[in-house]
Amino acid sequence: MGKKHKKKKKTLEKKLDPTCNTSNTKNLMAEANTKEDLISRLPDDILCCIISLLPFKSAVKTSFLSTRWKNIWKMNLVRNGTIEDAVIAISSFLNDFNDLHRSRNIWGIQFNFHKGNVLLASVSPNRNLHLDFYTAKQEFPRQFGWQLDLNCQRFYLPPSPTFMIKTLHLVSVSYHTNEAVFSLVSNFHFLESLIIAKCNGLNSLRIVSIPKLVNLTVFDCPQLKSLQIRASRLNSFRYRGQLPSFSFDHELFLADAMFDFRKGPGYRSANHDFDLILYRIKSVKNLTLCRWNFEKQICPSLHPDPFYFLRYYKFHKLKELWWIDYLKDEELYNSDALIYFLKFCPSLEILSVTIDPKSYQVLSPGTFFEENIRLKHLKVVKLDGFRSQEDEISLAEKLKEVFSVDPKIVATTTTSNGNSWRSLVKVSELEEEEGSFCYKFVEEVKHINELCPKHPHMSL
């Protein structure tokens, strides 16, 4: 009886299984099509409430459900008003973030204000707030300066948000929006990371009284001429753009520093400006530096006795260096500045050298004395952007003279499929007799990013 019962049960399941019965599948589809879409018939207010519970990206995707849903998400996430209205809306939302149980959501809003200008704001549960402004491009943007002081309260704001922002991205802030934006920022007393990017018209930036700020990034602000930082706990500073006038906190010692000044000086700088900066980066572990900056700004700042400087001013903790270089037209690559700087880096493990043809150049590079100092810990050297293999090999042979180890040296090859890598090898005795170099670059190196990971600043 047991076997017969199981057989009947199996036959019944097979009939009901739509994958085994074509007629059943058709019936189920027909039944689904005849059912009413009760959710879509709900009022707009209720649909907006439903969408508000979704992650931001999922909310936008509801526009593809049907024509009924096409603009519903905009009713809840796209608003019109003044920039002050936008700041108040964002601050109010942050106050309610925890109470609304959106711990798993990325919330966002688009605010349209003042002649087509747009603010896109998004906040994620990891306390990361993005404020991206989109404005009409201006040939001559109006200049303005910022002073970011978290001890300074501004007007027209609700109480300090209970949802503590730890990372803030400010993108394309302008003269017309900076006051309102920093009125919001003044409430972020627990800010740990600040990223400021593409702010046209920003000519001076002063950051003070941010007790918990650890990471500061300033990228691509073309009019910035003055930068003052008073944040004693700052551990990472990354800058890309023209060289401004710098002023750092006297108690500041960076572990991560990016000085990408390949666009040249942004003001008539005095050489002594880099004196204090040198002391602020003595404990750095990751460093990006431009050759022209070293030649024109740093070298003139050195102690009158260069041997004294080499003896007492070394970057003992520096592990990874990205050196941004230049190559003058119809000249062989000059590696003197790089070789000289390496003598300050006794613990260096990874060296990346990039030649940028658009980099600012020094017309008359200085002269560098020779000192017999050898690197004992170097593991990898990566060369990128060199004009010829002769320049690559010439540098590799000079580098070998300052190594007491045998690091892996690789160079890029640009092809139609992207960049591939070549590895330096020693030539045979026969090849050495026929040519002028003791080394050559051969074959593509596979899995180069695993063997030689990118410098941390290269992907920014």
Coordinates of C-alpha atoms in Angstrom, one line a residue:
M1 CA 0.0 0.0 0.0
G2 CA 2.8 2.3 0.8
K3 CA 4.4 2.0 -2.7
K4 CA 1.0 2.5 -4.4
H5 CA 0.4 5.6 -2.3
K6 CA 3.8 7.1 -3.2
K7 CA 3.2 6.4 -6.9
K8 CA -0.2 8.3 -6.8
K9 CA 1.4 11.2 -5.0
K10 CA 4.2 11.4 -7.5
T11 CA 1.8 11.4 -10.4
L12 CA -0.2 14.2 -8.8
E13 CA 2.9 16.3 -8.2
K14 CA 3.9 15.8 -11.8
K15 CA 0.6 17.1 -13.1
L16 CA 0.8 20.1 -10.8
D17 CA 4.4 20.9 -11.7
P18 CA 4.3 23.6 -14.4
T19 CA 7.8 22.6 -15.7
C20 CA 6.4 19.1 -16.5
N21 CA 3.1 20.1 -17.9
T22 CA 2.8 22.6 -20.7
S23 CA -1.0 23.1 -20.3
N24 CA -0.5 23.9 -16.6
T25 CA 2.1 26.6 -17.5
K26 CA -0.2 28.3 -19.9
N27 CA -3.1 28.2 -17.4
L28 CA -0.9 29.8 -14.7
M29 CA 0.3 32.6 -17.1
A30 CA -3.3 33.3 -18.2
E31 CA -4.4 33.5 -14.6
A32 CA -1.6 35.9 -13.7
N33 CA -2.5 38.1 -16.6
T34 CA -6.1 38.3 -15.5
K35 CA -5.2 39.4 -12.0
E36 CA -5.5 43.1 -11.2
D37 CA -2.4 45.0 -10.3
L38 CA -3.7 46.2 -7.0
I39 CA -0.5 47.9 -5.9
S40 CA -0.4 50.2 -8.9
R41 CA -3.9 51.3 -8.2
L42 CA -2.9 52.8 -4.8
P43 CA -2.8 56.6 -4.4
D44 CA 0.5 58.4 -5.2
D45 CA 1.1 59.3 -1.5
I46 CA 1.1 55.6 -0.6
L47 CA 3.3 54.6 -3.5
C48 CA 5.7 57.4 -2.5
C49 CA 5.8 56.0 1.0
I50 CA 6.6 52.5 -0.4
I51 CA 9.4 53.9 -2.6
S52 CA 10.8 55.8 0.4
L53 CA 11.6 52.4 2.0
L54 CA 13.7 51.2 -0.9
P55 CA 17.4 51.8 -1.5
F56 CA 18.0 54.8 -3.8
K57 CA 19.0 52.8 -6.8
S58 CA 16.0 50.4 -6.4
A59 CA 13.7 53.4 -6.1
V60 CA 14.9 54.7 -9.5
K61 CA 14.4 51.3 -11.1
T62 CA 10.7 51.3 -10.2
S63 CA 10.3 53.7 -13.2
F64 CA 10.7 50.7 -15.5
L65 CA 7.7 48.7 -14.0
S66 CA 5.0 50.4 -16.0
T67 CA 3.9 53.8 -17.2
R68 CA 2.0 54.2 -13.9
W69 CA 5.3 54.0 -12.0
K70 CA 7.4 56.1 -14.4
N71 CA 7.4 59.3 -12.4
I72 CA 6.4 58.2 -9.0
W73 CA 10.0 58.0 -7.7
K74 CA 10.5 61.6 -8.7
M75 CA 7.6 62.8 -6.6
N76 CA 9.4 61.5 -3.5
L77 CA 13.1 62.0 -4.5
V78 CA 13.1 65.1 -6.8
R79 CA 12.2 68.4 -5.3
N80 CA 12.3 72.1 -6.2
G81 CA 13.2 75.1 -4.1
T82 CA 16.2 77.1 -2.9
I83 CA 19.6 75.9 -1.8
E84 CA 18.6 76.7 1.7
D85 CA 15.6 74.4 1.4
A86 CA 17.8 71.6 0.2
V87 CA 20.2 72.0 3.2
I88 CA 17.3 72.0 5.6
A89 CA 15.8 68.9 3.9
I90 CA 19.1 67.0 4.1
S91 CA 19.7 68.0 7.7
S92 CA 16.1 67.0 8.7
F93 CA 16.5 63.6 7.0
L94 CA 19.8 62.9 8.8
N95 CA 18.1 63.7 12.1
D96 CA 15.5 61.0 11.4
F97 CA 17.7 58.5 9.6
N98 CA 18.0 56.0 12.6
D99 CA 14.3 56.3 13.5
L100 CA 13.2 55.4 10.0
H101 CA 15.0 52.1 10.1
R102 CA 16.9 52.7 6.9
S103 CA 20.1 51.0 8.1
R104 CA 20.4 48.9 4.9
N105 CA 19.5 51.6 2.4
I106 CA 21.4 54.2 0.4
W107 CA 19.1 57.2 0.4
G108 CA 19.3 59.9 -2.2
I109 CA 17.5 63.1 -3.4
Q110 CA 17.7 65.5 -6.3
F111 CA 17.1 69.1 -5.5
N112 CA 16.5 71.6 -8.4
F113 CA 17.2 75.2 -7.6
H114 CA 18.3 78.6 -9.1
K115 CA 18.1 78.6 -12.9
G116 CA 18.7 74.9 -13.6
N117 CA 21.3 74.2 -10.9
V118 CA 21.0 70.8 -9.4
L119 CA 22.1 69.1 -6.1
L120 CA 22.4 65.3 -6.0
A121 CA 22.6 64.2 -2.4
S122 CA 23.0 60.6 -1.2
V123 CA 23.8 59.1 2.2
S124 CA 24.7 55.5 3.0
P125 CA 24.5 53.5 6.2
N126 CA 28.3 53.6 6.7
R127 CA 27.8 57.4 7.5
N128 CA 29.0 58.5 4.0
L129 CA 27.4 61.7 2.6
H130 CA 27.8 62.8 -1.0
L131 CA 26.8 66.3 -2.1
D132 CA 27.3 66.7 -5.9
F133 CA 26.4 70.0 -7.5
Y134 CA 25.7 70.4 -11.2
T135 CA 25.8 73.9 -12.6
A136 CA 26.2 75.6 -16.0
K137 CA 29.9 75.9 -16.9
Q138 CA 31.2 79.4 -16.4
E139 CA 34.3 80.6 -18.2
F140 CA 35.1 83.0 -15.3
P141 CA 33.6 81.5 -12.1
R142 CA 33.2 84.0 -9.2
Q143 CA 35.9 83.6 -6.7
F144 CA 35.3 82.7 -3.0
G145 CA 37.1 81.4 0.1
W146 CA 36.1 78.9 2.7
Q147 CA 36.8 78.6 6.4
L148 CA 35.6 75.2 7.7
D149 CA 35.2 75.5 11.4
L150 CA 33.1 72.9 13.2
N151 CA 32.8 75.0 16.3
C152 CA 31.0 77.7 14.4
Q153 CA 27.2 77.3 14.2
R154 CA 25.3 78.8 11.3
F155 CA 21.7 80.0 10.8
Y156 CA 18.5 78.3 9.4
L157 CA 19.4 74.8 10.6
P158 CA 17.6 72.2 12.6
P159 CA 19.4 70.7 15.7
S160 CA 22.7 68.8 15.1
P161 CA 21.9 65.5 13.2
T162 CA 21.7 62.4 15.4
F163 CA 23.0 60.4 12.4
M164 CA 26.7 61.1 12.7
I165 CA 28.4 61.7 9.3
K166 CA 31.9 60.3 9.2
T167 CA 32.8 60.8 5.5
L168 CA 31.8 63.8 3.4
H169 CA 32.2 64.3 -0.3
L170 CA 31.8 67.9 -1.6
V171 CA 31.8 68.1 -5.4
S172 CA 31.5 71.2 -7.6
V173 CA 30.5 73.6 -4.8
S174 CA 30.4 77.2 -6.1
Y175 CA 30.2 80.8 -4.9
H176 CA 26.4 80.6 -4.8
T177 CA 26.2 77.4 -2.8
N178 CA 29.2 77.4 -0.5
E179 CA 27.6 79.3 2.4
A180 CA 24.6 77.0 2.6
V181 CA 26.7 73.9 2.2
F182 CA 29.1 74.8 5.0
S183 CA 26.2 75.7 7.3
L184 CA 25.3 72.0 7.0
V185 CA 28.8 70.8 7.4
S186 CA 29.2 72.9 10.6
N187 CA 27.0 70.3 12.3
F188 CA 29.3 67.3 11.5
H189 CA 31.4 67.3 14.6
F190 CA 32.4 63.7 14.2
L191 CA 33.7 64.0 10.6
E192 CA 36.7 61.7 9.9
S193 CA 37.2 62.0 6.2
L194 CA 36.6 65.0 3.9
I195 CA 36.9 65.0 0.1
I196 CA 36.6 68.3 -1.8
A197 CA 36.7 68.1 -5.6
K198 CA 36.1 70.2 -8.7
C199 CA 35.1 73.4 -6.9
N200 CA 35.6 76.1 -9.6
G201 CA 36.2 79.6 -8.0
L202 CA 37.5 78.3 -4.8
N203 CA 40.7 80.4 -4.2
S204 CA 41.4 79.8 -0.5
L205 CA 40.6 77.0 1.9
R206 CA 41.1 77.1 5.7
I207 CA 40.3 74.0 7.8
V208 CA 40.3 74.5 11.5
S209 CA 38.8 72.9 14.6
I210 CA 38.0 69.5 13.2
P211 CA 39.1 67.3 16.2
K212 CA 38.4 63.9 14.6
L213 CA 39.5 64.6 11.0
V214 CA 41.9 61.9 9.9
N215 CA 41.7 62.0 6.0
L216 CA 41.7 65.1 3.8
T217 CA 41.5 65.0 0.0
V218 CA 41.5 68.1 -2.3
F219 CA 41.3 67.4 -6.0
D220 CA 41.0 69.5 -9.1
C221 CA 40.1 72.9 -7.8
P222 CA 41.9 75.0 -10.5
Q223 CA 41.7 78.5 -8.8
L224 CA 42.9 77.3 -5.3
K225 CA 45.9 79.5 -4.3
S226 CA 46.0 79.1 -0.5
L227 CA 45.4 76.1 1.8
Q228 CA 45.7 76.2 5.6
I229 CA 45.1 73.1 7.7
R230 CA 44.8 73.1 11.4
A231 CA 43.8 69.5 12.2
S232 CA 46.3 67.8 14.6
R233 CA 45.0 64.3 14.1
L234 CA 45.2 64.3 10.3
N235 CA 46.9 61.2 9.1
S236 CA 46.3 61.3 5.3
F237 CA 46.5 64.3 3.0
R238 CA 46.0 63.9 -0.8
Y239 CA 46.2 66.8 -3.2
R240 CA 45.9 67.0 -7.0
G241 CA 46.1 70.3 -8.9
Q242 CA 48.3 73.3 -9.1
L243 CA 50.6 73.9 -6.2
P244 CA 49.0 76.3 -3.7
S245 CA 50.5 78.1 -0.7
F246 CA 50.5 75.6 2.1
S247 CA 50.3 75.9 5.8
F248 CA 50.1 72.9 8.2
D249 CA 49.5 72.4 11.8
H250 CA 52.8 72.3 13.7
E251 CA 51.8 69.1 15.5
L252 CA 50.8 67.3 12.2
F253 CA 52.8 64.2 11.0
L254 CA 51.3 62.4 8.0
A255 CA 51.5 58.7 7.2
D256 CA 50.0 59.1 3.7
A257 CA 50.8 62.1 1.5
M258 CA 49.9 62.7 -2.2
F259 CA 51.5 65.9 -3.7
D260 CA 50.4 65.6 -7.4
F261 CA 51.5 69.1 -8.6
R262 CA 52.2 68.1 -12.2
K263 CA 50.1 71.1 -13.4
G264 CA 52.8 73.4 -11.9
P265 CA 52.7 76.2 -9.4
G266 CA 49.4 78.0 -8.9
Y267 CA 51.0 81.1 -7.4
R268 CA 54.4 82.9 -7.1
S269 CA 55.7 80.5 -4.4
A270 CA 58.7 81.1 -2.2
N271 CA 61.0 78.2 -1.7
H272 CA 60.7 78.3 2.1
D273 CA 57.1 77.2 1.9
F274 CA 58.2 73.6 1.8
D275 CA 60.5 73.8 4.8
L276 CA 57.7 72.9 7.3
I277 CA 56.0 70.5 4.9
L278 CA 59.2 68.4 4.8
Y279 CA 59.0 67.9 8.6
R280 CA 55.3 67.1 8.4
I281 CA 56.0 64.1 6.1
K282 CA 59.0 62.6 7.9
S283 CA 56.9 59.6 9.0
V284 CA 55.1 59.1 5.7
K285 CA 54.6 55.5 4.5
N286 CA 52.9 56.2 1.1
L287 CA 54.1 59.3 -0.9
T288 CA 53.4 60.8 -4.3
L289 CA 55.9 63.5 -5.5
C290 CA 56.6 65.3 -8.7
R291 CA 60.1 65.8 -10.0
W292 CA 59.7 69.5 -10.7
N293 CA 58.4 70.0 -7.2
F294 CA 61.5 68.3 -5.7
E295 CA 63.9 70.3 -8.0
K296 CA 62.4 73.7 -7.5
Q297 CA 60.7 73.6 -4.1
I298 CA 62.4 71.0 -1.9
C299 CA 66.0 71.1 -2.9
P300 CA 66.4 74.8 -2.3
S301 CA 64.9 74.2 1.2
L302 CA 67.5 71.7 2.2
H303 CA 70.1 72.4 4.9
P304 CA 73.1 74.3 3.5
D305 CA 75.1 71.1 4.1
P306 CA 73.5 68.4 2.0
F307 CA 75.4 65.7 3.8
Y308 CA 73.8 66.9 7.1
F309 CA 70.4 66.6 5.4
L310 CA 71.1 63.1 4.2
R311 CA 72.2 62.0 7.6
Y312 CA 69.4 63.5 9.7
Y313 CA 66.5 63.9 7.3
K314 CA 65.5 60.5 5.9
F315 CA 62.1 59.0 5.3
H316 CA 62.7 55.9 7.4
K317 CA 59.1 54.7 7.2
L318 CA 58.5 55.3 3.5
K319 CA 57.4 52.0 1.8
E320 CA 55.8 53.1 -1.5
L321 CA 56.8 56.0 -3.7
W322 CA 55.1 57.3 -6.8
W323 CA 57.5 59.6 -8.7
I324 CA 55.8 61.7 -11.4
D325 CA 58.5 62.8 -13.9
Y326 CA 58.8 64.7 -17.2
L327 CA 60.9 64.3 -20.3
K328 CA 62.0 67.3 -22.3
D329 CA 61.7 67.2 -26.1
E330 CA 64.7 65.6 -27.9
E331 CA 66.5 64.9 -24.7
L332 CA 67.5 61.7 -23.0
Y333 CA 65.7 61.0 -19.7
N334 CA 67.5 62.6 -16.8
S335 CA 67.2 60.5 -13.7
D336 CA 69.6 62.5 -11.4
A337 CA 66.8 64.0 -9.3
L338 CA 65.1 60.6 -8.8
I339 CA 68.4 58.9 -7.9
Y340 CA 69.2 61.6 -5.4
F341 CA 65.8 61.5 -3.7
L342 CA 66.0 57.7 -3.3
K343 CA 68.9 58.2 -1.0
F344 CA 66.5 59.7 1.5
C345 CA 64.4 56.5 1.4
P346 CA 66.3 53.7 3.1
S347 CA 63.2 51.5 3.7
L348 CA 61.6 51.9 0.3
E349 CA 59.9 48.7 -1.0
I350 CA 57.9 49.7 -4.1
L351 CA 58.9 52.4 -6.6
S352 CA 56.6 53.6 -9.4
V353 CA 58.0 56.0 -11.9
T354 CA 55.5 57.7 -14.4
I355 CA 56.6 60.1 -17.1
D356 CA 53.8 62.5 -18.0
P357 CA 54.4 64.5 -21.2
K358 CA 52.0 67.2 -19.9
S359 CA 53.7 67.6 -16.6
Y360 CA 55.2 71.0 -15.6
Q361 CA 58.9 71.2 -16.3
V362 CA 61.8 73.0 -14.7
L363 CA 63.9 74.9 -17.3
S364 CA 67.2 74.5 -15.6
P365 CA 67.3 71.5 -13.2
G366 CA 69.8 71.7 -10.3
T367 CA 72.9 69.6 -9.8
F368 CA 72.9 66.7 -7.3
F369 CA 76.0 65.4 -5.5
E370 CA 76.7 61.7 -5.3
E371 CA 76.6 59.8 -2.0
N372 CA 77.2 56.1 -1.6
I373 CA 73.9 55.0 -0.1
R374 CA 72.3 51.7 -1.1
L375 CA 68.7 50.6 -0.8
K376 CA 68.3 47.2 1.0
H377 CA 64.6 46.6 1.0
L378 CA 63.4 47.4 -2.6
K379 CA 61.2 44.7 -4.0
V380 CA 59.5 46.2 -7.2
V381 CA 60.2 49.0 -9.6
K382 CA 57.5 49.9 -12.1
L383 CA 58.2 52.2 -15.1
D384 CA 55.4 53.8 -17.1
G385 CA 55.2 56.3 -20.0
F386 CA 58.8 56.2 -21.1
R387 CA 59.5 57.3 -24.7
S388 CA 61.9 54.4 -25.6
Q389 CA 63.2 51.2 -24.2
E390 CA 66.7 52.8 -24.2
D391 CA 65.5 55.3 -21.6
E392 CA 63.9 52.5 -19.5
I393 CA 67.1 50.4 -19.6
S394 CA 69.3 53.4 -18.9
L395 CA 67.3 54.2 -15.7
A396 CA 67.2 50.5 -14.7
E397 CA 71.0 50.3 -14.9
K398 CA 71.4 53.5 -12.8
L399 CA 68.9 52.2 -10.3
K400 CA 70.9 49.0 -10.0
E401 CA 73.8 51.0 -8.7
V402 CA 71.8 52.1 -5.6
F403 CA 70.4 48.7 -4.9
S404 CA 72.0 46.1 -2.6
V405 CA 69.1 43.8 -3.5
D406 CA 67.7 42.5 -6.9
P407 CA 64.2 43.9 -7.2
K408 CA 61.8 43.0 -10.0
I409 CA 61.8 45.8 -12.6
V410 CA 58.9 46.0 -15.0
A411 CA 57.8 48.5 -17.7
T412 CA 54.5 49.1 -19.6
T413 CA 53.9 48.5 -23.3
T414 CA 50.9 50.3 -24.8
T415 CA 48.9 48.2 -27.3
S416 CA 45.5 48.4 -28.9
N417 CA 44.2 46.2 -26.1
G418 CA 45.6 48.4 -23.4
N419 CA 48.7 48.2 -21.3
S420 CA 50.8 45.1 -20.9
W421 CA 54.0 44.6 -18.9
R422 CA 57.6 43.6 -19.7
S423 CA 60.2 42.3 -17.3
L424 CA 63.9 43.3 -17.1
V425 CA 66.4 40.5 -17.5
K426 CA 70.1 40.4 -17.9
V427 CA 71.4 39.7 -21.4
S428 CA 73.7 36.9 -22.4
E429 CA 77.4 37.5 -22.9
L430 CA 76.9 37.3 -26.7
E431 CA 74.1 39.9 -26.6
E432 CA 76.2 42.1 -24.4
E433 CA 79.0 42.1 -26.9
E434 CA 76.6 43.1 -29.7
G435 CA 74.7 45.8 -27.8
S436 CA 75.5 48.6 -25.4
F437 CA 73.3 47.5 -22.5
C438 CA 73.7 44.7 -20.0
Y439 CA 69.9 44.3 -19.6
K440 CA 66.8 44.1 -21.8
F441 CA 63.0 44.0 -21.3
V442 CA 61.3 40.8 -22.5
E443 CA 57.9 39.2 -22.7
E444 CA 54.7 40.2 -21.1
V445 CA 54.4 39.7 -17.3
K446 CA 51.1 38.0 -16.4
H447 CA 49.1 38.9 -13.3
I448 CA 51.3 42.0 -12.8
N449 CA 48.8 43.7 -10.5
E450 CA 49.0 40.7 -8.1
L451 CA 52.8 40.7 -8.3
C452 CA 53.2 44.5 -8.3
P453 CA 50.1 46.1 -7.0
K454 CA 49.3 49.7 -8.0
H455 CA 50.4 52.6 -5.8
P456 CA 47.5 53.5 -3.5
H457 CA 47.2 57.0 -5.1
M458 CA 47.1 55.8 -8.8
S459 CA 43.5 54.8 -8.7
L460 CA 42.2 58.1 -7.3

